[in-house]
Amino acid sequence: MAILRSPPVRRLLAVLLVGYLLFGPVSAAVEVGPPGLFAVIPIGALTVGCCLWALCGEDLRRNVSLLALTLAGGLALHAISLYSGMGFLYVVVFVAPFKTRFWPGATLVTADLVGVTALSFALGIPSGSVWGNTAGLAYSAVFVFLLRHVKTIREHGAALAEARAGEAVLAERARLAREVHDILAHSQSAQIVHLEGARLLLERGDDPAAALDRVERAVRLARTGLEETRRALDALRGEELPLAERLERLAVEFRSVTGASCTVSVTGNLDSLKAGARLAVARTAQEALTNVRKHAPGAAVSVALRRVEGWCELEVCDTGGRPGRLAPLGGGYGLVGMRERAELIGGSLAARPGTEGFRVLLRVPA
């Protein structure tokens, strides 16, 4: 609790603890009188000093020795004056499991229980009192070791949570790197195509207007790439646009660039779709539309997004029948990258000729 960690409360608890530890030696000194002071005072001082040192120390090996001396001093005081050293014996039981390793701590607690029981019988204390004190110490020992076990579980849980958090950070970085890579590969390859066309037109000098149009398209693609990069970052932060709106924007861009038809249909509830799956859907749709622009100019396209049982399906079909459409699958940046992205999240991607043109089908867990 926070109140127990405040400096005034901690100082008060420290004063009470020191008073509790001093009570035994002082009561023993009062009981034995002046003849026994020469034994009680050094034993009491040594025992109190070792106990406080162990309470404040963090060296596990040294704490074993300090608590062993505390145990010996408590038993000695108990022998000099009955029960005057019980406070130290209880301190050993409560402190040893936390200030030493498991087996040394268990050994100290066992020695505490056995030592006080044997000594009490040797001093002629009635068996009822002996077993009562032993039971109290044993109950305290069981309680403390249970607390130690809970503390160990919490520490392991915290370490595991920290490890998982580190893995999540690495996975997020990898996902971000993959997303930015895909965006740059898409936008820059398209820009190169337009700029190369503009260069050829300018070299021939026969259509400056067409060359200017190519340059303007490259500029628009550069801006779109920048916007997509920002959108990817927003998606990784959980701030991206709804998936249906993203697909509609891609369709608007496709129609404005090509002048061809591009329809979008979305059916089913896709709110539960994870961020990785949403990114895979958006990037696959973008890559499929880019392939249509490159390999089937003027072809009409339909984009369908639907939920089928536990899956989300994205289907992109075009009407441009032409040979060699499987070529994009052999590259390193296009649909191969999309297929790898789908497989990473437990999905699949198929791209093959359809009834009229070409068909891309993505399936990701919903």
Tab-separated table of C-alpha atoms in Angstrom:
chain	number	residue	atom	x	y	z
A	1	MET	CA	0.000	0.000	0.000
A	2	ALA	CA	1.194	3.508	-0.797
A	3	ILE	CA	0.793	4.768	2.772
A	4	LEU	CA	3.269	2.179	4.052
A	5	ARG	CA	5.917	3.524	1.637
A	6	SER	CA	5.711	7.124	2.855
A	7	PRO	CA	8.822	8.270	4.798
A	8	PRO	CA	7.003	9.163	8.080
A	9	VAL	CA	5.261	5.796	8.235
A	10	ARG	CA	8.472	3.940	7.412
A	11	ARG	CA	10.322	5.788	10.172
A	12	LEU	CA	7.552	4.964	12.636
A	13	LEU	CA	7.645	1.284	11.668
A	14	ALA	CA	11.448	1.263	12.051
A	15	VAL	CA	11.166	2.713	15.571
A	16	LEU	CA	8.517	0.139	16.513
A	17	LEU	CA	10.644	-2.693	15.128
A	18	VAL	CA	13.732	-1.601	17.063
A	19	GLY	CA	11.620	-1.284	20.216
A	20	TYR	CA	10.192	-4.771	19.633
A	21	LEU	CA	13.692	-6.232	19.221
A	22	LEU	CA	15.034	-4.444	22.311
A	23	PHE	CA	12.144	-5.574	24.478
A	24	GLY	CA	13.449	-9.143	24.771
A	25	PRO	CA	17.016	-8.338	25.875
A	26	VAL	CA	15.812	-5.600	28.241
A	27	SER	CA	13.250	-7.886	29.859
A	28	ALA	CA	15.927	-10.586	30.200
A	29	ALA	CA	18.309	-8.098	31.807
A	30	VAL	CA	15.646	-6.986	34.264
A	31	GLU	CA	14.784	-10.584	35.155
A	32	VAL	CA	18.310	-11.885	35.690
A	33	GLY	CA	19.518	-8.782	37.514
A	34	PRO	CA	23.060	-7.477	37.825
A	35	PRO	CA	24.849	-10.842	37.939
A	36	GLY	CA	23.587	-11.828	34.520
A	37	LEU	CA	24.011	-8.476	32.771
A	38	PHE	CA	27.508	-9.398	31.585
A	39	ALA	CA	25.957	-12.194	29.515
A	40	VAL	CA	22.673	-10.551	28.478
A	41	ILE	CA	24.056	-7.212	27.271
A	42	PRO	CA	26.632	-8.529	24.739
A	43	ILE	CA	24.324	-11.303	23.527
A	44	GLY	CA	21.416	-8.864	23.178
A	45	ALA	CA	23.514	-6.223	21.404
A	46	LEU	CA	25.017	-8.772	18.992
A	47	THR	CA	21.617	-10.294	18.247
A	48	VAL	CA	19.907	-6.935	17.651
A	49	GLY	CA	22.783	-5.736	15.449
A	50	CYS	CA	22.817	-8.890	13.303
A	51	CYS	CA	19.034	-8.821	12.966
A	52	LEU	CA	18.917	-5.203	11.821
A	53	TRP	CA	21.862	-5.750	9.461
A	54	ALA	CA	20.086	-8.695	7.853
A	55	LEU	CA	16.887	-6.677	7.512
A	56	CYS	CA	18.724	-3.871	5.706
A	57	GLY	CA	21.208	-5.994	3.744
A	58	GLU	CA	20.816	-7.297	0.203
A	59	ASP	CA	23.737	-9.745	0.141
A	60	LEU	CA	22.012	-13.149	0.249
A	61	ARG	CA	25.075	-15.095	1.411
A	62	ARG	CA	25.905	-12.638	4.184
A	63	ASN	CA	22.277	-12.605	5.298
A	64	VAL	CA	22.466	-16.353	5.928
A	65	SER	CA	25.283	-15.808	8.426
A	66	LEU	CA	23.570	-12.808	10.035
A	67	LEU	CA	20.293	-14.662	10.471
A	68	ALA	CA	22.113	-17.712	11.825
A	69	LEU	CA	23.697	-15.459	14.498
A	70	THR	CA	20.261	-13.917	15.151
A	71	LEU	CA	18.817	-17.401	15.641
A	72	ALA	CA	21.620	-18.373	17.989
A	73	GLY	CA	21.214	-15.153	19.988
A	74	GLY	CA	17.445	-15.649	20.248
A	75	LEU	CA	17.884	-19.201	21.546
A	76	ALA	CA	20.528	-18.010	24.027
A	77	LEU	CA	18.231	-15.302	25.377
A	78	HIS	CA	15.414	-17.837	25.590
A	79	ALA	CA	17.688	-20.061	27.676
A	80	ILE	CA	18.677	-17.179	29.965
A	81	SER	CA	15.140	-15.863	30.410
A	82	LEU	CA	12.171	-17.811	29.089
A	83	TYR	CA	10.583	-16.347	25.939
A	84	SER	CA	12.830	-13.250	25.928
A	85	GLY	CA	14.342	-14.332	22.611
A	86	MET	CA	11.100	-15.313	20.861
A	87	GLY	CA	10.958	-12.032	18.974
A	88	PHE	CA	14.227	-12.841	17.228
A	89	LEU	CA	13.045	-16.362	16.437
A	90	TYR	CA	9.949	-14.956	14.738
A	91	VAL	CA	12.069	-12.441	12.826
A	92	VAL	CA	14.176	-15.307	11.448
A	93	VAL	CA	11.010	-17.116	10.316
A	94	PHE	CA	9.585	-14.014	8.600
A	95	VAL	CA	12.824	-12.671	7.103
A	96	ALA	CA	14.822	-15.725	6.016
A	97	PRO	CA	12.581	-16.707	3.052
A	98	PHE	CA	12.908	-13.220	1.548
A	99	LYS	CA	16.474	-12.291	2.468
A	100	THR	CA	18.148	-15.575	1.486
A	101	ARG	CA	17.789	-18.165	-1.237
A	102	PHE	CA	15.167	-20.879	-0.855
A	103	TRP	CA	17.170	-23.759	0.598
A	104	PRO	CA	19.296	-21.698	3.041
A	105	GLY	CA	16.108	-19.956	4.165
A	106	ALA	CA	14.266	-23.256	4.597
A	107	THR	CA	17.233	-24.615	6.592
A	108	LEU	CA	17.226	-21.606	8.910
A	109	VAL	CA	13.469	-21.870	9.508
A	110	THR	CA	13.738	-25.611	10.196
A	111	ALA	CA	16.625	-25.033	12.606
A	112	ASP	CA	14.516	-22.359	14.296
A	113	LEU	CA	11.567	-24.732	14.822
A	114	VAL	CA	13.674	-27.669	15.954
A	115	GLY	CA	15.965	-25.542	18.132
A	116	VAL	CA	13.233	-23.754	20.082
A	117	THR	CA	11.282	-26.996	20.583
A	118	ALA	CA	14.283	-28.955	21.838
A	119	LEU	CA	15.499	-26.092	24.042
A	120	SER	CA	12.045	-25.533	25.543
A	121	PHE	CA	11.743	-29.199	26.487
A	122	ALA	CA	15.263	-29.088	27.915
A	123	LEU	CA	14.316	-26.080	30.046
A	124	GLY	CA	11.336	-27.950	31.483
A	125	ILE	CA	8.622	-25.833	29.884
A	126	PRO	CA	5.252	-27.627	29.898
A	127	SER	CA	4.600	-29.521	26.689
A	128	GLY	CA	1.395	-27.593	25.979
A	129	SER	CA	3.299	-24.298	25.921
A	130	VAL	CA	6.122	-25.834	23.897
A	131	TRP	CA	3.859	-27.192	21.183
A	132	GLY	CA	1.834	-23.981	21.192
A	133	ASN	CA	4.949	-21.908	20.498
A	134	THR	CA	6.166	-24.388	17.910
A	135	ALA	CA	2.783	-24.383	16.167
A	136	GLY	CA	2.808	-20.584	16.073
A	137	LEU	CA	6.246	-20.539	14.487
A	138	ALA	CA	5.295	-23.327	12.059
A	139	TYR	CA	2.106	-21.517	11.008
A	140	SER	CA	4.123	-18.340	10.462
A	141	ALA	CA	6.683	-20.274	8.402
A	142	VAL	CA	4.006	-21.794	6.143
A	143	PHE	CA	2.369	-18.380	5.692
A	144	VAL	CA	5.676	-16.692	4.826
A	145	PHE	CA	6.719	-19.355	2.331
A	146	LEU	CA	3.323	-19.031	0.644
A	147	LEU	CA	3.922	-15.282	0.389
A	148	ARG	CA	7.356	-15.972	-1.048
A	149	HIS	CA	5.793	-18.313	-3.617
A	150	VAL	CA	3.267	-15.654	-4.611
A	151	LYS	CA	6.066	-13.098	-4.906
A	152	THR	CA	8.066	-15.478	-7.120
A	153	ILE	CA	5.056	-16.099	-9.369
A	154	ARG	CA	4.477	-12.368	-9.711
A	155	GLU	CA	8.116	-11.772	-10.580
A	156	HIS	CA	8.030	-14.524	-13.188
A	157	GLY	CA	4.771	-13.120	-14.540
A	158	ALA	CA	6.281	-9.642	-14.739
A	159	ALA	CA	9.358	-11.007	-16.508
A	160	LEU	CA	7.167	-12.935	-18.931
A	161	ALA	CA	5.014	-9.875	-19.575
A	162	GLU	CA	8.144	-7.821	-20.206
A	163	ALA	CA	9.453	-10.453	-22.625
A	164	ARG	CA	6.137	-10.552	-24.449
A	165	ALA	CA	6.075	-6.771	-24.611
A	166	GLY	CA	9.545	-6.844	-26.159
A	167	GLU	CA	8.409	-9.430	-28.699
A	168	ALA	CA	5.363	-7.318	-29.499
A	169	VAL	CA	7.577	-4.279	-30.076
A	170	LEU	CA	9.814	-6.264	-32.429
A	171	ALA	CA	6.795	-7.648	-34.276
A	172	GLU	CA	5.346	-4.152	-34.576
A	173	ARG	CA	8.626	-2.843	-35.964
A	174	ALA	CA	8.776	-5.696	-38.468
A	175	ARG	CA	5.200	-5.042	-39.515
A	176	LEU	CA	5.909	-1.340	-39.910
A	177	ALA	CA	9.045	-2.052	-41.947
A	178	ARG	CA	7.122	-4.466	-44.184
A	179	GLU	CA	4.290	-1.971	-44.694
A	180	VAL	CA	6.600	0.924	-45.558
A	181	HIS	CA	8.588	-1.386	-47.857
A	182	ASP	CA	5.438	-2.355	-49.749
A	183	ILE	CA	4.283	1.240	-50.070
A	184	LEU	CA	7.648	2.456	-51.347
A	185	ALA	CA	7.989	-0.453	-53.771
A	186	HIS	CA	4.514	0.235	-55.151
A	187	SER	CA	4.767	3.993	-55.476
A	188	GLN	CA	8.351	4.163	-56.721
A	189	SER	CA	7.930	1.447	-59.337
A	190	ALA	CA	4.894	3.275	-60.706
A	191	GLN	CA	6.779	6.584	-60.675
A	192	ILE	CA	9.659	5.002	-62.597
A	193	VAL	CA	7.261	3.774	-65.269
A	194	HIS	CA	5.758	7.238	-65.750
A	195	LEU	CA	9.092	9.062	-65.630
A	196	GLU	CA	10.646	6.613	-68.082
A	197	GLY	CA	7.709	7.193	-70.434
A	198	ALA	CA	8.138	10.941	-70.080
A	199	ARG	CA	11.858	10.632	-70.849
A	200	LEU	CA	11.175	8.671	-74.021
A	201	LEU	CA	8.550	11.176	-75.147
A	202	LEU	CA	10.918	14.086	-74.509
A	203	GLU	CA	13.734	12.357	-76.367
A	204	ARG	CA	11.536	11.923	-79.426
A	205	GLY	CA	10.146	15.430	-78.946
A	206	ASP	CA	6.862	14.526	-80.584
A	207	ASP	CA	4.383	14.970	-77.674
A	208	PRO	CA	5.423	17.385	-74.898
A	209	ALA	CA	1.891	17.430	-73.485
A	210	ALA	CA	1.928	13.662	-73.008
A	211	ALA	CA	5.354	13.894	-71.354
A	212	LEU	CA	4.047	16.566	-68.985
A	213	ASP	CA	1.058	14.369	-68.189
A	214	ARG	CA	3.417	11.518	-67.312
A	215	VAL	CA	5.423	13.770	-64.995
A	216	GLU	CA	2.257	15.001	-63.311
A	217	ARG	CA	1.141	11.411	-62.747
A	218	ALA	CA	4.501	10.614	-61.169
A	219	VAL	CA	4.099	13.597	-58.847
A	220	ARG	CA	0.617	12.420	-57.870
A	221	LEU	CA	1.974	8.947	-57.190
A	222	ALA	CA	4.712	10.383	-54.988
A	223	ARG	CA	2.119	12.279	-52.974
A	224	THR	CA	-0.061	9.196	-52.783
A	225	GLY	CA	2.916	7.161	-51.525
A	226	LEU	CA	3.546	9.708	-48.800
A	227	GLU	CA	-0.115	9.658	-47.840
A	228	GLU	CA	-0.104	5.853	-47.782
A	229	THR	CA	2.960	5.845	-45.534
A	230	ARG	CA	1.206	8.150	-43.105
A	231	ARG	CA	-1.907	6.015	-43.343
A	232	ALA	CA	0.128	2.893	-42.554
A	233	LEU	CA	1.562	4.546	-39.461
A	234	ASP	CA	-1.936	5.544	-38.385
A	235	ALA	CA	-3.104	1.972	-38.959
A	236	LEU	CA	-0.345	0.577	-36.760
A	237	ARG	CA	-1.430	3.022	-34.071
A	238	GLY	CA	-5.044	1.943	-34.466
A	239	GLU	CA	-6.122	5.233	-36.062
A	240	GLU	CA	-6.675	4.188	-39.665
A	241	LEU	CA	-9.739	4.876	-41.772
A	242	PRO	CA	-12.494	2.245	-41.936
A	243	LEU	CA	-11.633	-0.498	-44.390
A	244	ALA	CA	-14.608	0.183	-46.671
A	245	GLU	CA	-13.567	3.834	-46.968
A	246	ARG	CA	-9.979	2.878	-47.769
A	247	LEU	CA	-11.128	0.572	-50.575
A	248	GLU	CA	-13.422	3.282	-51.936
A	249	ARG	CA	-10.516	5.741	-52.011
A	250	LEU	CA	-8.421	3.232	-53.942
A	251	ALA	CA	-11.286	2.835	-56.409
A	252	VAL	CA	-11.598	6.613	-56.829
A	253	GLU	CA	-7.859	6.852	-57.465
A	254	PHE	CA	-8.052	4.006	-60.008
A	255	ARG	CA	-10.946	5.639	-61.884
A	256	SER	CA	-9.251	9.038	-61.914
A	257	VAL	CA	-5.971	7.631	-63.269
A	258	THR	CA	-7.324	5.132	-65.812
A	259	GLY	CA	-10.800	6.392	-66.631
A	260	ALA	CA	-12.046	2.784	-66.346
A	261	SER	CA	-14.808	1.450	-64.119
A	262	CYS	CA	-13.988	0.246	-60.591
A	263	THR	CA	-16.772	-0.880	-58.263
A	264	VAL	CA	-16.512	-1.725	-54.565
A	265	SER	CA	-18.891	-3.891	-52.549
A	266	VAL	CA	-18.576	-4.668	-48.835
A	267	THR	CA	-20.781	-7.220	-47.073
A	268	GLY	CA	-20.721	-8.547	-43.532
A	269	ASN	CA	-19.498	-7.132	-40.220
A	270	LEU	CA	-15.731	-6.606	-40.339
A	271	ASP	CA	-15.317	-4.572	-37.149
A	272	SER	CA	-13.499	-7.423	-35.387
A	273	LEU	CA	-10.812	-7.635	-38.071
A	274	LYS	CA	-7.341	-7.209	-36.564
A	275	ALA	CA	-4.964	-4.456	-37.654
A	276	GLY	CA	-2.653	-6.859	-39.508
A	277	ALA	CA	-5.569	-8.311	-41.465
A	278	ARG	CA	-6.911	-4.849	-42.332
A	279	LEU	CA	-3.508	-3.813	-43.622
A	280	ALA	CA	-3.223	-6.998	-45.668
A	281	VAL	CA	-6.621	-6.365	-47.271
A	282	ALA	CA	-5.847	-2.734	-48.098
A	283	ARG	CA	-2.372	-3.446	-49.470
A	284	THR	CA	-3.543	-6.423	-51.544
A	285	ALA	CA	-6.344	-4.356	-53.069
A	286	GLN	CA	-3.871	-1.604	-53.897
A	287	GLU	CA	-1.384	-4.016	-55.445
A	288	ALA	CA	-4.094	-5.780	-57.475
A	289	LEU	CA	-5.357	-2.465	-58.881
A	290	THR	CA	-1.793	-1.456	-59.717
A	291	ASN	CA	-1.353	-4.713	-61.644
A	292	VAL	CA	-4.520	-3.986	-63.620
A	293	ARG	CA	-3.221	-0.539	-64.561
A	294	LYS	CA	0.120	-2.002	-65.660
A	295	HIS	CA	-1.020	-5.148	-67.448
A	296	ALA	CA	-4.603	-4.454	-68.577
A	297	PRO	CA	-5.037	-0.746	-69.363
A	298	GLY	CA	-8.685	0.173	-69.701
A	299	ALA	CA	-10.034	-2.985	-68.060
A	300	ALA	CA	-12.966	-2.631	-65.679
A	301	VAL	CA	-12.438	-3.885	-62.124
A	302	SER	CA	-14.695	-5.107	-59.336
A	303	VAL	CA	-13.528	-5.190	-55.705
A	304	ALA	CA	-15.572	-7.339	-53.309
A	305	LEU	CA	-14.940	-7.572	-49.580
A	306	ARG	CA	-17.029	-10.054	-47.629
A	307	ARG	CA	-17.066	-12.090	-44.455
A	308	VAL	CA	-17.452	-15.851	-44.891
A	309	GLU	CA	-17.801	-17.693	-41.575
A	310	GLY	CA	-14.494	-17.150	-39.770
A	311	TRP	CA	-12.735	-15.590	-42.753
A	312	CYS	CA	-12.586	-12.253	-44.501
A	313	GLU	CA	-12.308	-12.517	-48.286
A	314	LEU	CA	-11.127	-9.856	-50.703
A	315	GLU	CA	-11.748	-10.577	-54.380
A	316	VAL	CA	-10.424	-8.315	-57.125
A	317	CYS	CA	-11.494	-9.239	-60.677
A	318	ASP	CA	-10.834	-7.417	-63.950
A	319	THR	CA	-12.177	-7.860	-67.487
A	320	GLY	CA	-8.910	-7.586	-69.375
A	321	GLY	CA	-8.054	-11.008	-70.779
A	322	ARG	CA	-4.397	-11.123	-71.857
A	323	PRO	CA	-1.530	-13.594	-71.844
A	324	GLY	CA	1.320	-13.505	-69.375
A	325	ARG	CA	-0.684	-12.180	-66.467
A	326	LEU	CA	1.073	-14.594	-64.070
A	327	ALA	CA	4.280	-12.632	-64.504
A	328	PRO	CA	3.683	-10.283	-61.531
A	329	LEU	CA	3.721	-13.277	-59.192
A	330	GLY	CA	7.336	-13.941	-59.992
A	331	GLY	CA	8.617	-10.577	-58.812
A	332	GLY	CA	9.799	-9.724	-55.361
A	333	TYR	CA	7.561	-6.795	-54.587
A	334	GLY	CA	4.076	-7.400	-55.968
A	335	LEU	CA	1.633	-10.163	-55.234
A	336	VAL	CA	4.411	-12.380	-53.872
A	337	GLY	CA	4.867	-9.864	-51.073
A	338	MET	CA	1.123	-9.790	-50.543
A	339	ARG	CA	1.022	-13.591	-50.379
A	340	GLU	CA	3.811	-13.580	-47.761
A	341	ARG	CA	1.932	-10.942	-45.762
A	342	ALA	CA	-1.237	-13.073	-45.834
A	343	GLU	CA	0.593	-16.231	-44.757
A	344	LEU	CA	2.215	-14.408	-41.845
A	345	ILE	CA	-1.222	-13.791	-40.322
A	346	GLY	CA	-2.612	-17.243	-41.131
A	347	GLY	CA	-4.270	-16.365	-44.434
A	348	SER	CA	-3.746	-17.178	-48.106
A	349	LEU	CA	-3.665	-15.450	-51.468
A	350	ALA	CA	-4.449	-16.867	-54.910
A	351	ALA	CA	-3.946	-15.065	-58.213
A	352	ARG	CA	-4.944	-16.703	-61.479
A	353	PRO	CA	-6.850	-16.043	-64.731
A	354	GLY	CA	-10.622	-15.820	-64.222
A	355	THR	CA	-13.569	-16.259	-66.554
A	356	GLU	CA	-12.941	-12.918	-68.297
A	357	GLY	CA	-9.709	-11.479	-67.046
A	358	PHE	CA	-7.620	-11.944	-63.918
A	359	ARG	CA	-8.760	-12.778	-60.374
A	360	VAL	CA	-7.010	-12.148	-57.050
A	361	LEU	CA	-8.513	-13.747	-53.930
A	362	LEU	CA	-7.219	-12.986	-50.437
A	363	ARG	CA	-8.448	-14.837	-47.341
A	364	VAL	CA	-7.475	-13.691	-43.848
A	365	PRO	CA	-8.795	-14.703	-40.405
A	366	ALA	CA	-11.722	-12.552	-39.282
